[in-house]
Amino acid sequence: MNNFLIKNVCVPGLDLDEAHIVIKDGRYDTIMPAVSNEALIFTQNWEEDNKKAVDGRGWTIFPTFTDIHTHLDKAFTYEQVPNYSGTLREAITNYQSALPSFTEEAMMERMRRLMDRAVSYGTGRMRTHINAGEDKAGNIALQAASKIKEEYRGILDLQIIAMVGNMSQPLTKNIELQDVLLSNNIDGIGGAPHLSESCNEEIDDLFAFASSRDLLIDLHADEQDDPEVRSICHIIKQVKKYDYQKKTTAGHLCSLSAMEEEAAFSIIDEMIQEQIYAVTLPAANLCLQGRDDKKNVRRGTTRVTSFLKKEAVIAVGSDNVNDPFHPFGDGDMLLTALIAAYANHLTSQKDISRLFQMITTKPAEIFGQTNHIQEGEKADFVLIEGKGEIELLSVQSGGRKVYRNSRWVSERQETISVWKKGNIYA
């Protein structure tokens, strides 16, 4: 379906109540006010010529979502791998203990479950962190993700970040593990070096290997309440050393919120200068952080408003879904955005507009793509039941229609209904 007209849709960011959008050859050809004389004449002629038209019925159109940080390998494992204390440390320990019991087939089935849900909610791109290690059991997830990546190509584009750490020898010297990583079609290298006793050395090793293979760097950074945990400072040094601007992403950054404002602002300014991308993971960090606080319990998320005020590139990710790190969620980035709004005081109209950028255009930029609703751009969008950003966040409608690569790839049924007198059971 390359050429068609979408009538009566709400386009946030444009000074229009409703718009008509013409799609030609899979691109946005024309965007016009729905109430204009031009639109009236155009639609009459279009329909008289028996061309294809879709009535948007006032639904809101967005670029497809990009979930820039998730963990496909761990999704839907909570029943198998509980977390009794709710802490990050127990989640890591319990998952590592359970990992040898997982089969590749079962893991792929869970990955499909999350990806299918994500697509149905409007996600077009996803970056997943996958545990990789020196033993066979540790690399089942990597093999599964590599196969899933090909299976969903063109429907949900997947980037794989191999998470490595606590190895018997540095990755730059571990030829066998290098072969495993590169044979599984990875896009980047990651890890959580702040949890290692040799944090700086691990960061050095990861950058050295990634730069030798032109791979992305995407690290879990400072997912701690301790203000003295600052692995991001050494990450910044390595970005400078290897000229890894716009190729490095730091997720979590929780300790920024625990330290004094002056110190945090200095780090954020350096990240902006070196063009290091930031990702906040509100759902998981609200669950995991601040558990040892006896008063003034911290939210645990990074300084999102500070990043926004300084116009840094920061995105929101879903992180963990129904696993020992975070027992809830189902892959809907609209729900994740609502959690981010609550966690970070994003309630002004300007902040809410920025929030939607943090699940659409900003993470797409981190992914290495552009995705905007404007004339000439590739048509890649989700139609969401409801009108405008406030209503979408408030109602959390499940009604979605997703268009990618010149075809409709998913449709969820409408969920908003209005009670009418007599419309009840006797």
Tab-separated table of C-alpha atoms in Angstrom:
chain	number	residue	atom	x	y	z
A	1	MET	CA	0.000	0.000	0.000
A	2	ASN	CA	2.329	2.729	-1.309
A	3	ASN	CA	-0.153	5.442	-2.335
A	4	PHE	CA	-3.093	6.490	-0.200
A	5	LEU	CA	-4.667	9.321	1.739
A	6	ILE	CA	-5.085	9.433	5.520
A	7	LYS	CA	-7.903	11.793	6.438
A	8	ASN	CA	-8.620	13.551	9.711
A	9	VAL	CA	-5.600	12.809	11.877
A	10	CYS	CA	-4.104	14.822	14.721
A	11	VAL	CA	-0.420	15.651	14.106
A	12	PRO	CA	1.295	16.886	17.303
A	13	GLY	CA	3.812	19.613	16.670
A	14	LEU	CA	1.868	21.109	13.779
A	15	ASP	CA	-0.453	24.042	14.364
A	16	LEU	CA	-3.392	22.062	12.992
A	17	ASP	CA	-6.514	20.700	14.664
A	18	GLU	CA	-6.669	17.879	12.139
A	19	ALA	CA	-4.783	17.135	8.949
A	20	HIS	CA	-4.946	15.091	5.783
A	21	ILE	CA	-1.753	13.275	4.791
A	22	VAL	CA	-0.975	11.924	1.325
A	23	ILE	CA	1.397	8.957	1.178
A	24	LYS	CA	3.082	8.394	-2.195
A	25	ASP	CA	5.675	5.727	-2.891
A	26	GLY	CA	5.955	5.064	0.821
A	27	ARG	CA	6.737	8.694	1.738
A	28	TYR	CA	4.836	11.641	3.150
A	29	ASP	CA	3.969	13.582	0.018
A	30	THR	CA	1.563	16.269	1.289
A	31	ILE	CA	0.353	17.360	4.725
A	32	MET	CA	-2.546	19.818	4.663
A	33	PRO	CA	-5.095	21.250	7.139
A	34	ALA	CA	-8.226	19.091	7.073
A	35	VAL	CA	-10.540	22.133	7.222
A	36	SER	CA	-9.020	24.049	4.305
A	37	ASN	CA	-10.710	24.522	0.938
A	38	GLU	CA	-7.664	22.918	-0.632
A	39	ALA	CA	-8.206	19.784	1.448
A	40	LEU	CA	-11.915	19.643	0.635
A	41	ILE	CA	-11.315	19.848	-3.112
A	42	PHE	CA	-8.361	17.484	-2.934
A	43	THR	CA	-10.241	14.758	-1.042
A	44	GLN	CA	-13.262	15.023	-3.344
A	45	ASN	CA	-11.079	14.562	-6.414
A	46	TRP	CA	-9.100	11.800	-4.713
A	47	GLU	CA	-12.194	9.789	-3.850
A	48	GLU	CA	-13.832	10.433	-7.225
A	49	ASP	CA	-10.761	8.848	-8.805
A	50	ASN	CA	-11.358	5.791	-6.574
A	51	LYS	CA	-8.000	6.142	-4.917
A	52	LYS	CA	-7.342	4.534	-1.552
A	53	ALA	CA	-8.251	6.537	1.533
A	54	VAL	CA	-8.101	5.803	5.254
A	55	ASP	CA	-10.255	7.764	7.696
A	56	GLY	CA	-8.110	8.549	10.725
A	57	ARG	CA	-11.231	9.596	12.668
A	58	GLY	CA	-9.309	12.097	14.749
A	59	TRP	CA	-6.713	9.595	15.959
A	60	THR	CA	-3.188	10.865	16.624
A	61	ILE	CA	-0.263	10.041	14.367
A	62	PHE	CA	3.319	9.658	15.599
A	63	PRO	CA	6.549	8.320	14.124
A	64	THR	CA	6.817	4.695	15.174
A	65	PHE	CA	8.319	4.293	18.631
A	66	THR	CA	11.934	3.322	19.177
A	67	ASP	CA	12.634	1.308	22.329
A	68	ILE	CA	16.335	2.080	22.649
A	69	HIS	CA	17.069	-0.054	25.715
A	70	THR	CA	15.500	-3.380	26.546
A	71	HIS	CA	16.487	-6.959	27.458
A	72	LEU	CA	14.787	-9.477	25.187
A	73	ASP	CA	16.643	-12.416	26.696
A	74	LYS	CA	15.196	-11.793	30.157
A	75	ALA	CA	11.611	-10.926	29.182
A	76	PHE	CA	8.786	-12.882	30.842
A	77	THR	CA	11.043	-14.824	33.217
A	78	TYR	CA	9.679	-13.453	36.494
A	79	GLU	CA	7.775	-16.622	37.421
A	80	GLN	CA	10.875	-18.713	36.808
A	81	VAL	CA	13.287	-16.226	38.370
A	82	PRO	CA	11.682	-14.367	41.292
A	83	ASN	CA	13.368	-11.542	43.188
A	84	TYR	CA	12.391	-11.634	46.859
A	85	SER	CA	14.340	-8.583	48.009
A	86	GLY	CA	13.593	-6.515	44.925
A	87	THR	CA	17.226	-5.456	44.679
A	88	LEU	CA	19.469	-5.219	41.638
A	89	ARG	CA	22.032	-7.547	43.193
A	90	GLU	CA	19.519	-10.361	43.791
A	91	ALA	CA	18.084	-9.919	40.303
A	92	ILE	CA	21.558	-10.384	38.768
A	93	THR	CA	22.434	-13.357	40.984
A	94	ASN	CA	19.143	-15.196	40.493
A	95	TYR	CA	19.104	-14.693	36.731
A	96	GLN	CA	22.682	-15.930	36.318
A	97	SER	CA	21.814	-19.028	38.353
A	98	ALA	CA	18.766	-19.771	36.217
A	99	LEU	CA	20.414	-19.085	32.856
A	100	PRO	CA	21.765	-22.641	32.257
A	101	SER	CA	18.221	-24.017	32.463
A	102	PHE	CA	16.962	-21.931	29.529
A	103	THR	CA	16.838	-23.430	26.029
A	104	GLU	CA	17.321	-21.438	22.854
A	105	GLU	CA	13.835	-22.354	21.650
A	106	ALA	CA	12.157	-21.180	24.852
A	107	MET	CA	14.158	-17.979	24.798
A	108	MET	CA	13.187	-17.253	21.189
A	109	GLU	CA	9.541	-17.819	22.070
A	110	ARG	CA	9.756	-15.232	24.848
A	111	MET	CA	11.556	-12.799	22.545
A	112	ARG	CA	8.808	-13.162	19.944
A	113	ARG	CA	6.186	-12.579	22.608
A	114	LEU	CA	7.699	-9.233	23.570
A	115	MET	CA	8.461	-8.161	20.008
A	116	ASP	CA	4.949	-9.008	18.804
A	117	ARG	CA	3.475	-6.922	21.603
A	118	ALA	CA	5.887	-4.079	20.935
A	119	VAL	CA	5.000	-3.997	17.238
A	120	SER	CA	1.277	-4.027	18.023
A	121	TYR	CA	1.764	-0.976	20.260
A	122	GLY	CA	3.662	0.929	17.572
A	123	THR	CA	7.360	0.163	18.055
A	124	GLY	CA	9.395	0.036	14.854
A	125	ARG	CA	12.927	-0.138	16.229
A	126	MET	CA	14.401	-1.806	19.291
A	127	ARG	CA	17.870	-2.074	20.796
A	128	THR	CA	18.342	-5.070	23.061
A	129	HIS	CA	21.135	-5.781	25.510
A	130	ILE	CA	21.955	-9.487	25.484
A	131	ASN	CA	24.132	-11.283	28.030
A	132	ALA	CA	27.213	-12.834	26.436
A	133	GLY	CA	29.869	-14.891	28.152
A	134	GLU	CA	32.648	-17.391	27.876
A	135	ASP	CA	30.488	-20.493	28.372
A	136	LYS	CA	28.018	-22.072	25.972
A	137	ALA	CA	25.005	-21.433	28.195
A	138	GLY	CA	25.838	-17.750	28.349
A	139	ASN	CA	25.658	-17.408	24.568
A	140	ILE	CA	22.344	-19.136	23.887
A	141	ALA	CA	20.629	-15.771	24.238
A	142	LEU	CA	22.978	-14.198	21.695
A	143	GLN	CA	22.264	-16.932	19.165
A	144	ALA	CA	18.524	-16.588	19.759
A	145	ALA	CA	18.596	-12.810	19.344
A	146	SER	CA	20.583	-13.082	16.119
A	147	LYS	CA	17.924	-15.353	14.606
A	148	ILE	CA	15.094	-13.145	15.850
A	149	LYS	CA	16.778	-10.108	14.316
A	150	GLU	CA	16.517	-11.657	10.859
A	151	GLU	CA	13.035	-13.009	11.473
A	152	TYR	CA	11.605	-9.551	12.243
A	153	ARG	CA	13.622	-7.529	9.739
A	154	GLY	CA	11.410	-4.882	8.106
A	155	ILE	CA	8.740	-5.249	10.779
A	156	LEU	CA	10.699	-4.411	13.909
A	157	ASP	CA	14.320	-3.436	13.272
A	158	LEU	CA	16.584	-4.853	15.982
A	159	GLN	CA	20.032	-3.829	17.187
A	160	ILE	CA	21.945	-6.241	19.420
A	161	ILE	CA	24.303	-5.029	22.135
A	162	ALA	CA	26.411	-7.841	23.572
A	163	MET	CA	26.791	-7.381	27.332
A	164	VAL	CA	30.157	-8.642	28.523
A	165	GLY	CA	31.944	-8.422	31.860
A	166	ASN	CA	33.779	-10.268	34.616
A	167	MET	CA	35.731	-12.331	32.082
A	168	SER	CA	38.814	-14.459	32.701
A	169	GLN	CA	40.742	-12.330	30.218
A	170	PRO	CA	40.149	-9.012	28.440
A	171	LEU	CA	37.880	-9.106	25.415
A	172	THR	CA	40.674	-7.699	23.239
A	173	LYS	CA	42.659	-10.899	23.959
A	174	ASN	CA	39.752	-13.354	24.026
A	175	ILE	CA	39.709	-14.465	20.387
A	176	GLU	CA	37.183	-17.254	20.963
A	177	LEU	CA	34.614	-14.887	22.508
A	178	GLN	CA	35.276	-12.312	19.801
A	179	ASP	CA	34.400	-14.916	17.171
A	180	VAL	CA	31.164	-15.770	19.004
A	181	LEU	CA	30.134	-12.120	19.222
A	182	LEU	CA	30.928	-11.244	15.622
A	183	SER	CA	29.305	-14.392	14.232
A	184	ASN	CA	26.014	-13.429	15.872
A	185	ASN	CA	25.507	-10.186	13.993
A	186	ILE	CA	25.947	-7.795	16.927
A	187	ASP	CA	25.733	-4.027	16.494
A	188	GLY	CA	27.595	-2.992	19.601
A	189	ILE	CA	29.311	-3.819	22.852
A	190	GLY	CA	27.908	-3.151	26.304
A	191	GLY	CA	28.164	-4.121	29.921
A	192	ALA	CA	27.851	-2.747	33.424
A	193	PRO	CA	31.447	-1.863	34.307
A	194	HIS	CA	30.421	0.169	37.357
A	195	LEU	CA	29.651	-3.175	39.059
A	196	SER	CA	33.188	-4.442	38.447
A	197	GLU	CA	36.135	-4.096	40.815
A	198	SER	CA	38.236	-3.218	37.750
A	199	CYS	CA	35.765	-0.727	36.306
A	200	ASN	CA	38.154	1.542	34.395
A	201	GLU	CA	40.145	-1.348	32.945
A	202	GLU	CA	36.919	-2.960	31.735
A	203	ILE	CA	35.811	0.281	30.071
A	204	ASP	CA	39.235	0.610	28.392
A	205	ASP	CA	38.966	-2.944	27.075
A	206	LEU	CA	35.450	-2.495	25.691
A	207	PHE	CA	36.335	0.724	23.875
A	208	ALA	CA	39.513	-0.789	22.447
A	209	PHE	CA	37.613	-3.763	21.026
A	210	ALA	CA	34.603	-1.768	19.804
A	211	SER	CA	36.768	0.778	18.004
A	212	SER	CA	38.774	-1.978	16.298
A	213	ARG	CA	35.541	-3.380	14.835
A	214	ASP	CA	33.609	-0.127	14.388
A	215	LEU	CA	30.929	-1.246	16.827
A	216	LEU	CA	28.633	0.921	18.910
A	217	ILE	CA	29.207	1.319	22.650
A	218	ASP	CA	26.125	1.188	24.899
A	219	LEU	CA	26.869	0.827	28.601
A	220	HIS	CA	24.844	0.473	31.762
A	221	ALA	CA	26.394	3.346	33.691
A	222	ASP	CA	26.185	4.063	37.416
A	223	GLU	CA	22.938	2.283	38.229
A	224	GLN	CA	23.608	3.063	41.879
A	225	ASP	CA	22.387	5.424	44.598
A	226	ASP	CA	25.980	6.164	45.656
A	227	PRO	CA	27.028	9.639	44.406
A	228	GLU	CA	30.670	8.518	44.306
A	229	VAL	CA	29.951	5.903	41.628
A	230	ARG	CA	30.983	7.799	38.486
A	231	SER	CA	32.040	5.419	35.745
A	232	ILE	CA	30.591	7.933	33.284
A	233	CYS	CA	33.665	10.125	33.905
A	234	HIS	CA	35.983	7.414	32.559
A	235	ILE	CA	33.569	6.679	29.701
A	236	ILE	CA	33.870	10.341	28.696
A	237	LYS	CA	37.678	10.027	28.644
A	238	GLN	CA	37.490	7.010	26.349
A	239	VAL	CA	35.069	8.740	23.990
A	240	LYS	CA	37.630	11.532	23.639
A	241	LYS	CA	40.493	9.055	23.149
A	242	TYR	CA	38.775	7.036	20.427
A	243	ASP	CA	36.710	9.860	18.844
A	244	TYR	CA	33.576	7.906	19.683
A	245	GLN	CA	31.165	10.826	19.579
A	246	LYS	CA	27.620	9.872	18.491
A	247	LYS	CA	28.577	6.202	18.818
A	248	THR	CA	28.384	5.962	22.612
A	249	THR	CA	25.291	5.638	24.793
A	250	ALA	CA	25.092	5.643	28.590
A	251	GLY	CA	21.994	4.164	30.192
A	252	HIS	CA	20.601	4.624	33.712
A	253	LEU	CA	23.051	7.256	35.131
A	254	CYS	CA	21.208	7.033	38.451
A	255	SER	CA	24.051	8.341	40.609
A	256	LEU	CA	23.806	11.735	38.887
A	257	SER	CA	20.654	12.337	40.915
A	258	ALA	CA	22.417	11.392	44.155
A	259	MET	CA	25.352	13.772	43.774
A	260	GLU	CA	25.474	17.526	44.259
A	261	GLU	CA	23.973	19.579	41.454
A	262	GLU	CA	27.246	21.272	40.506
A	263	ALA	CA	29.042	17.952	40.027
A	264	ALA	CA	26.139	16.454	38.075
A	265	PHE	CA	25.863	19.484	35.792
A	266	SER	CA	29.589	19.329	35.052
A	267	ILE	CA	29.265	15.687	33.945
A	268	ILE	CA	26.168	16.406	31.834
A	269	ASP	CA	27.967	19.301	30.120
A	270	GLU	CA	30.886	17.007	29.271
A	271	MET	CA	28.503	14.393	27.890
A	272	ILE	CA	26.915	17.027	25.664
A	273	GLN	CA	30.307	18.264	24.498
A	274	GLU	CA	31.378	14.740	23.574
A	275	GLN	CA	27.960	13.950	22.043
A	276	ILE	CA	27.304	10.974	24.318
A	277	TYR	CA	23.691	9.838	24.238
A	278	ALA	CA	21.765	9.347	27.492
A	279	VAL	CA	18.918	6.907	28.172
A	280	THR	CA	16.652	6.904	31.210
A	281	LEU	CA	14.940	3.694	32.312
A	282	PRO	CA	12.240	4.927	34.697
A	283	ALA	CA	10.246	1.745	35.294
A	284	ALA	CA	13.135	-0.432	36.432
A	285	ASN	CA	14.941	2.292	38.355
A	286	LEU	CA	11.833	3.290	40.281
A	287	CYS	CA	11.616	-0.379	41.320
A	288	LEU	CA	15.284	-1.014	42.082
A	289	GLN	CA	16.766	2.209	43.439
A	290	GLY	CA	16.321	3.923	46.782
A	291	ARG	CA	15.562	0.714	48.667
A	292	ASP	CA	18.110	1.463	51.380
A	293	ASP	CA	16.943	5.036	51.987
A	294	LYS	CA	15.391	5.553	55.419
A	295	LYS	CA	13.937	8.990	54.642
A	296	ASN	CA	13.554	11.186	51.567
A	297	VAL	CA	13.469	8.013	49.485
A	298	ARG	CA	14.947	8.750	46.078
A	299	ARG	CA	13.159	8.049	42.847
A	300	GLY	CA	16.323	6.546	41.391
A	301	THR	CA	16.025	7.926	37.864
A	302	THR	CA	18.661	10.178	36.344
A	303	ARG	CA	18.395	13.978	36.053
A	304	VAL	CA	16.060	13.971	33.055
A	305	THR	CA	14.941	17.598	33.390
A	306	SER	CA	18.574	18.733	33.570
A	307	PHE	CA	19.398	16.890	30.349
A	308	LEU	CA	16.345	18.421	28.684
A	309	LYS	CA	17.109	21.979	29.827
A	310	LYS	CA	20.603	21.640	28.423
A	311	GLU	CA	19.128	20.238	25.164
A	312	ALA	CA	21.060	16.981	25.385
A	313	VAL	CA	19.943	13.970	23.376
A	314	ILE	CA	18.165	11.787	25.925
A	315	ALA	CA	15.656	8.997	25.333
A	316	VAL	CA	13.347	6.760	27.366
A	317	GLY	CA	13.647	2.974	27.235
A	318	SER	CA	11.452	0.188	28.602
A	319	ASP	CA	14.423	-1.772	30.017
A	320	ASN	CA	13.163	-4.980	31.647
A	321	VAL	CA	9.741	-6.528	31.081
A	322	ASN	CA	8.263	-9.039	33.544
A	323	ASP	CA	11.567	-10.336	34.861
A	324	PRO	CA	13.465	-10.273	38.187
A	325	PHE	CA	14.662	-6.730	37.524
A	326	HIS	CA	11.151	-5.366	36.890
A	327	PRO	CA	8.080	-7.604	37.244
A	328	PHE	CA	5.663	-5.484	35.201
A	329	GLY	CA	5.242	-4.107	31.673
A	330	ASP	CA	4.338	-5.487	28.266
A	331	GLY	CA	6.361	-3.499	25.750
A	332	ASP	CA	4.098	-0.456	25.351
A	333	MET	CA	6.259	2.673	25.043
A	334	LEU	CA	3.219	4.863	25.718
A	335	LEU	CA	2.989	3.365	29.208
A	336	THR	CA	6.743	3.783	29.676
A	337	ALA	CA	6.389	7.447	28.703
A	338	LEU	CA	3.669	7.930	31.319
A	339	ILE	CA	5.937	6.436	33.990
A	340	ALA	CA	8.731	8.776	32.868
A	341	ALA	CA	6.373	11.748	33.123
A	342	TYR	CA	5.459	10.904	36.719
A	343	ALA	CA	9.035	10.100	37.733
A	344	ASN	CA	10.532	13.286	36.309
A	345	HIS	CA	7.839	15.976	36.769
A	346	LEU	CA	7.231	16.211	33.013
A	347	THR	CA	3.828	17.892	33.141
A	348	SER	CA	4.087	21.153	31.198
A	349	GLN	CA	2.963	21.149	27.569
A	350	LYS	CA	6.562	21.707	26.456
A	351	ASP	CA	7.811	18.832	28.608
A	352	ILE	CA	5.090	16.495	27.365
A	353	SER	CA	6.005	17.258	23.753
A	354	ARG	CA	9.638	16.555	24.606
A	355	LEU	CA	8.579	13.341	26.293
A	356	PHE	CA	7.045	12.041	23.064
A	357	GLN	CA	10.257	12.971	21.245
A	358	MET	CA	12.067	10.795	23.816
A	359	ILE	CA	10.226	7.702	22.560
A	360	THR	CA	10.180	8.627	18.841
A	361	THR	CA	12.661	10.962	17.138
A	362	LYS	CA	15.409	11.076	19.804
A	363	PRO	CA	15.890	7.313	20.217
A	364	ALA	CA	15.635	6.919	16.428
A	365	GLU	CA	18.611	9.289	16.215
A	366	ILE	CA	20.515	7.135	18.736
A	367	PHE	CA	19.556	4.101	16.624
A	368	GLY	CA	21.150	5.822	13.632
A	369	GLN	CA	17.976	6.671	11.727
A	370	THR	CA	15.711	9.641	11.164
A	371	ASN	CA	11.973	9.300	11.682
A	372	HIS	CA	9.868	12.455	11.371
A	373	ILE	CA	6.382	13.150	10.051
A	374	GLN	CA	7.171	15.739	7.419
A	375	GLU	CA	6.895	16.005	3.682
A	376	GLY	CA	9.547	14.016	1.834
A	377	GLU	CA	10.358	11.703	4.753
A	378	LYS	CA	9.760	7.950	4.703
A	379	ALA	CA	6.286	7.085	6.028
A	380	ASP	CA	6.849	5.109	9.220
A	381	PHE	CA	4.112	5.762	11.754
A	382	VAL	CA	1.612	4.600	14.333
A	383	LEU	CA	-1.967	5.835	14.536
A	384	ILE	CA	-3.190	5.879	18.141
A	385	GLU	CA	-6.796	6.043	19.246
A	386	GLY	CA	-7.337	9.389	20.994
A	387	LYS	CA	-6.660	13.017	20.164
A	388	GLY	CA	-3.496	14.713	21.312
A	389	GLU	CA	-0.653	13.933	23.672
A	390	ILE	CA	-2.461	14.577	26.952
A	391	GLU	CA	-5.356	12.274	26.089
A	392	LEU	CA	-3.037	9.515	24.908
A	393	LEU	CA	-1.050	9.558	28.146
A	394	SER	CA	-4.189	9.791	30.261
A	395	VAL	CA	-6.308	7.101	28.589
A	396	GLN	CA	-3.539	4.704	27.489
A	397	SER	CA	-5.658	3.435	24.623
A	398	GLY	CA	-4.784	0.110	23.078
A	399	GLY	CA	-6.206	1.101	19.676
A	400	ARG	CA	-3.231	1.302	17.289
A	401	LYS	CA	-2.519	0.959	13.573
A	402	VAL	CA	1.112	0.595	12.527
A	403	TYR	CA	2.540	1.355	9.061
A	404	ARG	CA	6.123	0.521	8.095
A	405	ASN	CA	8.013	-0.129	4.853
A	406	SER	CA	5.029	0.619	2.619
A	407	ARG	CA	2.585	-1.699	4.376
A	408	TRP	CA	0.352	-1.963	7.410
A	409	VAL	CA	2.108	-4.339	9.806
A	410	SER	CA	-0.236	-4.383	12.809
A	411	GLU	CA	-3.647	-3.300	14.077
A	412	ARG	CA	-5.003	-3.389	17.624
A	413	GLN	CA	-8.715	-3.009	18.304
A	414	GLU	CA	-10.174	0.181	19.734
A	415	THR	CA	-10.596	0.294	23.489
A	416	ILE	CA	-12.261	3.658	24.210
A	417	SER	CA	-16.025	3.461	24.541
A	418	VAL	CA	-18.686	5.849	25.802
A	419	TRP	CA	-21.424	4.702	28.178
A	420	LYS	CA	-24.892	5.473	26.899
A	421	LYS	CA	-28.181	5.302	28.732
A	422	GLY	CA	-29.652	1.835	28.392
A	423	ASN	CA	-26.307	0.340	27.356
A	424	ILE	CA	-26.132	-1.891	30.433
A	425	TYR	CA	-27.163	-5.399	31.304
A	426	ALA	CA	-30.545	-5.805	33.002
